[in-house]
Amino acid sequence: MTSAAWELQKAIYSQLRADTDLRSLISNPVRCYDEVPEREQFPYIVIDEPSTLQWDTTGDYGKEHSTLIHVWSDYEGKKELNLVMDAIERSLREFSPSLTNHNVVNFRLQMTDRLKESDEQVRHGVMQFRVVTEETA
């Protein structure tokens, strides 16, 4: 059986890379990674490894995934970071991907945060999504 976490990461990656707003803000193709290449140009997106919590009922089995998406920008000011984070939120707002051997029961943005890194030039946005999946057999 395929991993729901891996299927989910691939689906989010495909969705963000195909988003026309993100293409106009970041690049075409969208710079979206799980491992950032050395000396990558800003801005870019990183999809983090989700943490998961197992659940089951009498007849169902699934997982709750806490997926973090990071946005990195060196734009002077907050505009670029906010535009990219807003575009990600819009792209994933009604997102219900098809996963192999899993159904997405719920996909919701839980939290966002904007940080300034210690070098004072780089800004870091964090978005946490809660995704509940169940196995289909």
XYZ file of N, CA and C in Angstrom:
411
model
N 0.844 -1.183 0.000
C 0.000 0.000 0.000
C 0.885 1.240 0.000
N 0.477 2.249 -0.750
C 1.258 3.484 -0.821
C 1.049 4.323 0.441
N 2.036 5.120 0.756
C 1.978 5.993 1.926
C 1.074 7.184 1.643
N 0.130 7.437 2.542
C -0.747 8.598 2.384
C 0.067 9.885 2.453
N 1.080 9.936 3.311
C 1.910 11.138 3.449
C 2.636 11.454 2.146
N 3.197 10.429 1.510
C 3.910 10.641 0.255
C 2.948 11.045 -0.862
N 1.817 10.365 -0.947
C 0.804 10.711 -1.942
C 0.330 12.158 -1.748
N 0.147 12.548 -0.514
C -0.291 13.896 -0.192
C 0.765 14.928 -0.600
N 2.030 14.656 -0.284
C 3.103 15.586 -0.647
C 3.175 15.759 -2.166
N 3.064 14.669 -2.909
C 3.101 14.756 -4.366
C 1.927 15.584 -4.902
N 0.754 15.404 -4.317
C -0.437 16.130 -4.768
C -0.313 17.626 -4.483
N 0.174 17.985 -3.303
C 0.367 19.404 -2.964
C 1.402 20.019 -3.899
N 2.489 19.323 -4.118
C 3.548 19.784 -5.027
C 2.979 20.070 -6.421
N 2.229 19.132 -6.957
C 1.637 19.302 -8.293
C 0.672 20.477 -8.329
N -0.134 20.614 -7.296
C -1.099 21.714 -7.234
C -0.389 23.069 -7.211
N 0.634 23.215 -6.377
C 1.335 24.492 -6.272
C 2.118 24.805 -7.538
N 2.741 23.800 -8.139
C 3.516 24.024 -9.362
C 2.617 24.433 -10.536
N 1.376 24.013 -10.514
C 0.455 24.329 -11.604
C -0.294 25.645 -11.404
N -0.211 26.232 -10.233
C -0.985 27.428 -9.906
C -0.489 28.653 -10.684
N -1.377 29.286 -11.428
C -0.980 30.418 -12.266
C -0.576 31.647 -11.452
N -1.229 31.881 -10.310
C -0.828 33.013 -9.455
C 0.592 32.821 -8.940
N 0.908 31.608 -8.507
C 2.265 31.339 -8.009
C 3.282 31.424 -9.138
N 2.909 30.998 -10.316
C 3.816 31.113 -11.465
C 4.175 32.575 -11.730
N 3.210 33.467 -11.573
C 3.487 34.887 -11.831
C 4.270 35.523 -10.680
N 4.135 34.996 -9.476
C 4.829 35.564 -8.312
C 6.239 35.008 -8.123
N 6.427 33.732 -8.399
C 7.707 33.075 -8.103
C 8.496 32.808 -9.376
N 7.965 32.034 -10.251
C 8.610 31.711 -11.526
C 7.762 30.659 -12.220
N 8.095 30.390 -13.442
C 7.440 29.311 -14.153
C 8.532 28.407 -14.704
N 8.744 27.224 -14.167
C 7.928 26.562 -13.151
C 8.164 27.152 -11.757
N 7.165 26.954 -10.899
C 7.232 27.447 -9.522
C 8.372 26.743 -8.794
N 9.189 27.520 -8.091
C 10.276 26.939 -7.293
C 9.663 26.381 -6.002
N 9.376 25.092 -6.030
C 8.734 24.390 -4.926
C 9.519 23.114 -4.680
N 9.954 22.900 -3.431
C 10.902 21.812 -3.143
C 10.544 21.081 -1.856
N 11.131 19.889 -1.711
C 11.201 19.250 -0.403
C 12.641 19.315 0.106
N 13.571 19.535 -0.800
C 14.985 19.769 -0.473
C 15.459 20.893 -1.385
N 15.879 22.003 -0.803
C 16.225 23.199 -1.577
C 17.621 23.059 -2.185
N 17.734 23.308 -3.487
C 19.065 23.279 -4.117
C 19.967 24.368 -3.511
N 21.247 24.112 -3.518
C 22.208 25.075 -2.999
C 22.126 26.378 -3.792
N 22.194 27.488 -3.079
C 22.176 28.845 -3.666
C 20.927 29.118 -4.503
N 19.795 28.608 -4.061
C 18.548 28.830 -4.792
C 18.135 30.291 -4.706
N 17.560 30.767 -5.781
C 17.075 32.143 -5.869
C 15.766 32.275 -5.085
N 15.592 33.380 -4.376
C 14.351 33.676 -3.664
C 13.349 34.271 -4.651
N 12.069 34.193 -4.386
C 11.397 33.416 -3.352
C 11.234 31.961 -3.782
N 10.989 31.111 -2.797
C 10.704 29.714 -3.095
C 9.859 29.115 -1.977
N 9.309 27.937 -2.262
C 8.411 27.220 -1.351
C 9.051 25.893 -0.989
N 8.889 25.490 0.277
C 9.360 24.179 0.734
C 8.187 23.450 1.393
N 7.935 22.232 0.924
C 6.924 21.377 1.544
C 7.649 20.460 2.513
N 7.332 20.595 3.784
C 8.005 19.840 4.830
C 7.392 18.440 4.974
N 8.158 17.547 5.563
C 7.676 16.196 5.883
C 6.554 16.319 6.913
N 5.375 15.742 6.646
C 4.281 15.895 7.612
C 4.475 15.023 8.844
N 3.968 15.518 9.962
C 3.864 14.644 11.133
C 2.477 14.013 11.053
N 2.364 12.778 11.500
C 1.094 12.070 11.357
C 0.641 11.477 12.682
N -0.654 11.351 12.791
C -1.299 10.730 13.940
C -2.279 9.718 13.392
N -2.187 8.475 13.854
C -3.067 7.408 13.406
C -4.415 7.500 14.090
N -5.466 7.115 13.378
C -6.784 6.995 13.986
C -7.499 5.793 13.370
N -8.457 5.255 14.104
C -9.288 4.198 13.541
C -10.618 4.155 14.266
N -11.608 3.661 13.544
C -12.937 3.429 14.099
C -13.236 1.962 13.855
N -14.451 1.549 14.065
C -14.811 0.147 13.890
C -14.459 -0.362 12.494
N -14.734 0.438 11.461
C -14.489 -0.039 10.109
C -13.528 0.800 9.289
N -13.030 1.879 9.849
C -12.173 2.773 9.083
C -10.816 2.957 9.757
N -9.820 3.225 8.923
C -8.466 3.444 9.402
C -7.874 4.603 8.607
N -7.203 5.494 9.280
C -6.616 6.611 8.554
C -5.574 7.339 9.366
N -5.222 8.528 8.867
C -4.200 9.338 9.519
C -4.586 10.805 9.456
N -4.128 11.526 10.454
C -4.228 12.975 10.469
C -2.819 13.503 10.243
N -2.661 14.298 9.199
C -1.351 14.812 8.813
C -1.269 16.301 9.158
N -0.193 16.699 9.772
C 0.094 18.115 9.982
C 1.211 18.464 9.011
N 0.846 19.179 7.948
C 1.773 19.483 6.862
C 2.175 20.944 6.921
N 3.477 21.200 6.956
C 3.988 22.565 6.969
C 4.484 22.946 5.579
N 4.102 24.126 5.148
C 4.613 24.704 3.910
C 5.339 25.984 4.296
N 6.586 26.082 3.876
C 7.422 27.244 4.192
C 7.589 28.092 2.944
N 7.587 29.397 3.126
C 7.852 30.339 2.045
C 9.057 31.174 2.463
N 10.019 31.305 1.569
C 11.247 32.062 1.839
C 11.351 33.207 0.852
N 11.638 34.402 1.361
C 11.732 35.594 0.523
C 12.834 36.507 1.037
N 13.536 37.162 0.115
C 14.508 38.171 0.521
C 14.086 39.564 0.045
N 12.817 39.688 -0.309
C 12.263 40.971 -0.735
C 12.320 41.958 0.434
N 12.698 43.182 0.160
C 12.764 44.195 1.215
C 11.346 44.631 1.554
N 10.863 44.187 2.662
C 9.483 44.441 3.068
C 8.685 43.145 3.096
N 7.415 43.284 3.417
C 6.563 42.113 3.650
C 5.695 41.727 2.459
N 5.671 42.566 1.440
C 4.733 42.390 0.330
C 4.855 41.028 -0.352
N 6.055 40.658 -0.783
C 6.224 39.421 -1.540
C 5.813 38.196 -0.723
N 6.262 38.132 0.512
C 5.927 36.997 1.377
C 4.413 36.877 1.526
N 3.734 37.984 1.774
C 2.281 37.956 1.945
C 1.564 37.560 0.657
N 2.025 38.065 -0.487
C 1.395 37.697 -1.758
C 1.527 36.201 -2.042
N 2.711 35.649 -1.800
C 2.927 34.218 -2.044
C 2.095 33.375 -1.085
N 2.071 33.744 0.194
C 1.289 32.976 1.162
C -0.200 33.043 0.847
N -0.688 34.205 0.431
C -2.099 34.333 0.045
C -2.413 33.467 -1.168
N -1.492 33.420 -2.135
C -1.696 32.589 -3.329
C -1.734 31.097 -2.962
N -0.864 30.672 -2.047
C -0.877 29.275 -1.594
C -2.199 28.964 -0.911
N -2.650 29.865 -0.050
C -3.921 29.647 0.646
C -5.072 29.507 -0.355
N -5.132 30.389 -1.349
C -6.187 30.295 -2.367
C -6.088 28.989 -3.154
N -4.869 28.596 -3.490
C -4.661 27.381 -4.282
C -5.114 26.127 -3.545
N -4.944 26.114 -2.233
C -5.257 24.911 -1.452
C -6.580 25.004 -0.691
N -7.295 26.123 -0.843
C -8.532 26.346 -0.069
C -9.571 25.252 -0.300
N -9.845 24.907 -1.521
C -10.845 23.881 -1.846
C -10.179 22.620 -2.394
N -8.947 22.402 -2.020
C -8.147 21.311 -2.570
C -8.612 19.978 -1.995
N -8.915 19.047 -2.869
C -9.311 17.701 -2.462
C -8.666 16.726 -3.441
N -7.393 16.427 -3.226
C -6.662 15.609 -4.196
C -7.113 14.156 -4.211
N -6.888 13.527 -5.352
C -7.095 12.080 -5.473
C -5.784 11.404 -5.100
N -5.833 10.542 -4.113
C -4.646 9.823 -3.654
C -4.838 8.335 -3.910
N -3.760 7.638 -4.215
C -3.815 6.202 -4.423
C -4.082 5.508 -3.086
N -5.166 4.733 -3.026
C -5.558 3.933 -1.849
C -5.934 4.751 -0.617
N -6.207 6.053 -0.787
C -6.591 6.907 0.340
C -7.593 7.953 -0.133
N -8.533 8.301 0.728
C -9.440 9.420 0.491
C -9.044 10.569 1.397
N -9.157 11.791 0.893
C -8.956 12.967 1.727
C -10.306 13.318 2.337
N -10.381 13.246 3.657
C -11.619 13.524 4.376
C -11.738 15.017 4.672
N -10.609 15.640 4.993
C -10.603 17.048 5.367
C -9.242 17.642 5.040
N -9.225 18.855 4.498
C -7.986 19.560 4.149
C -8.198 21.021 4.534
N -7.552 21.490 5.607
C -7.789 22.844 6.114
C -6.506 23.531 6.552
N -6.443 24.825 6.281
C -5.369 25.659 6.815
C -5.648 25.883 8.292
N -4.642 25.613 9.130
C -4.808 25.788 10.570
C -4.128 27.032 11.101
N -2.957 27.375 10.535
C -2.177 28.443 11.134
C -1.211 29.016 10.113
N -0.954 30.312 10.229
C 0.111 30.938 9.454
C 0.961 31.784 10.394
N 2.222 31.946 10.046
C 3.123 32.796 10.824
C 4.144 33.393 9.868
N 4.596 34.584 10.187
C 5.600 35.274 9.381
C 6.750 35.661 10.291
N 7.946 35.253 9.899
C 9.122 35.453 10.736
C 10.187 36.198 9.958
N 11.012 36.938 10.677
C 12.182 37.567 10.071
C 13.388 36.803 10.577
N 14.191 36.303 9.659
C 15.360 35.523 10.042
C 16.424 36.414 10.685
N 17.391 35.809 11.322
C 18.400 36.550 12.090
C 19.253 37.477 11.235
N 19.371 37.206 9.933
C 20.174 38.095 9.093
C 19.407 39.366 8.706
N 18.138 39.484 9.146
C 17.294 40.654 8.942
C 16.880 40.897 7.497
N 17.398 40.151 6.540
C 17.017 40.345 5.142
C 16.011 39.284 4.687
N 16.152 38.076 5.177
C 15.303 36.978 4.719
C 14.056 36.875 5.595
N 12.924 36.765 4.928
C 11.650 36.567 5.626
C 11.186 35.129 5.394
N 10.529 34.577 6.407
C 10.143 33.170 6.407
C 8.675 33.078 6.802
N 7.865 32.563 5.906
C 6.461 32.332 6.210
C 6.219 30.853 6.440
N 5.365 30.548 7.410
C 5.035 29.159 7.738
C 3.517 29.014 7.691
N 3.079 27.972 6.981
C 1.659 27.658 6.885
C 1.466 26.206 7.321
N 0.565 25.978 8.253
C 0.302 24.619 8.726
C -1.078 24.187 8.242
N -1.100 23.053 7.547
C -2.349 22.475 7.056
C -2.627 21.173 7.796
N -3.886 20.953 8.131
C -4.327 19.698 8.743
C -5.079 18.930 7.669
N -4.615 17.702 7.425
C -5.219 16.867 6.385
C -5.556 15.515 7.005
N -6.809 15.131 6.903
C -7.245 13.827 7.402
C -7.481 12.925 6.202
N -6.848 11.737 6.227
C -7.026 10.751 5.160
C -7.526 9.436 5.746
N -8.193 8.661 4.909
C -8.593 7.316 5.309
C -8.234 6.344 4.204
N -7.868 5.137 4.589
C -7.536 4.109 3.614
C -8.792 3.651 2.882
N -8.595 3.332 1.584
C -9.738 2.856 0.798
C -9.699 1.364 0.551
N -8.623 0.698 0.879
C -8.505 -0.770 0.816
C -7.285 -1.199 0.053
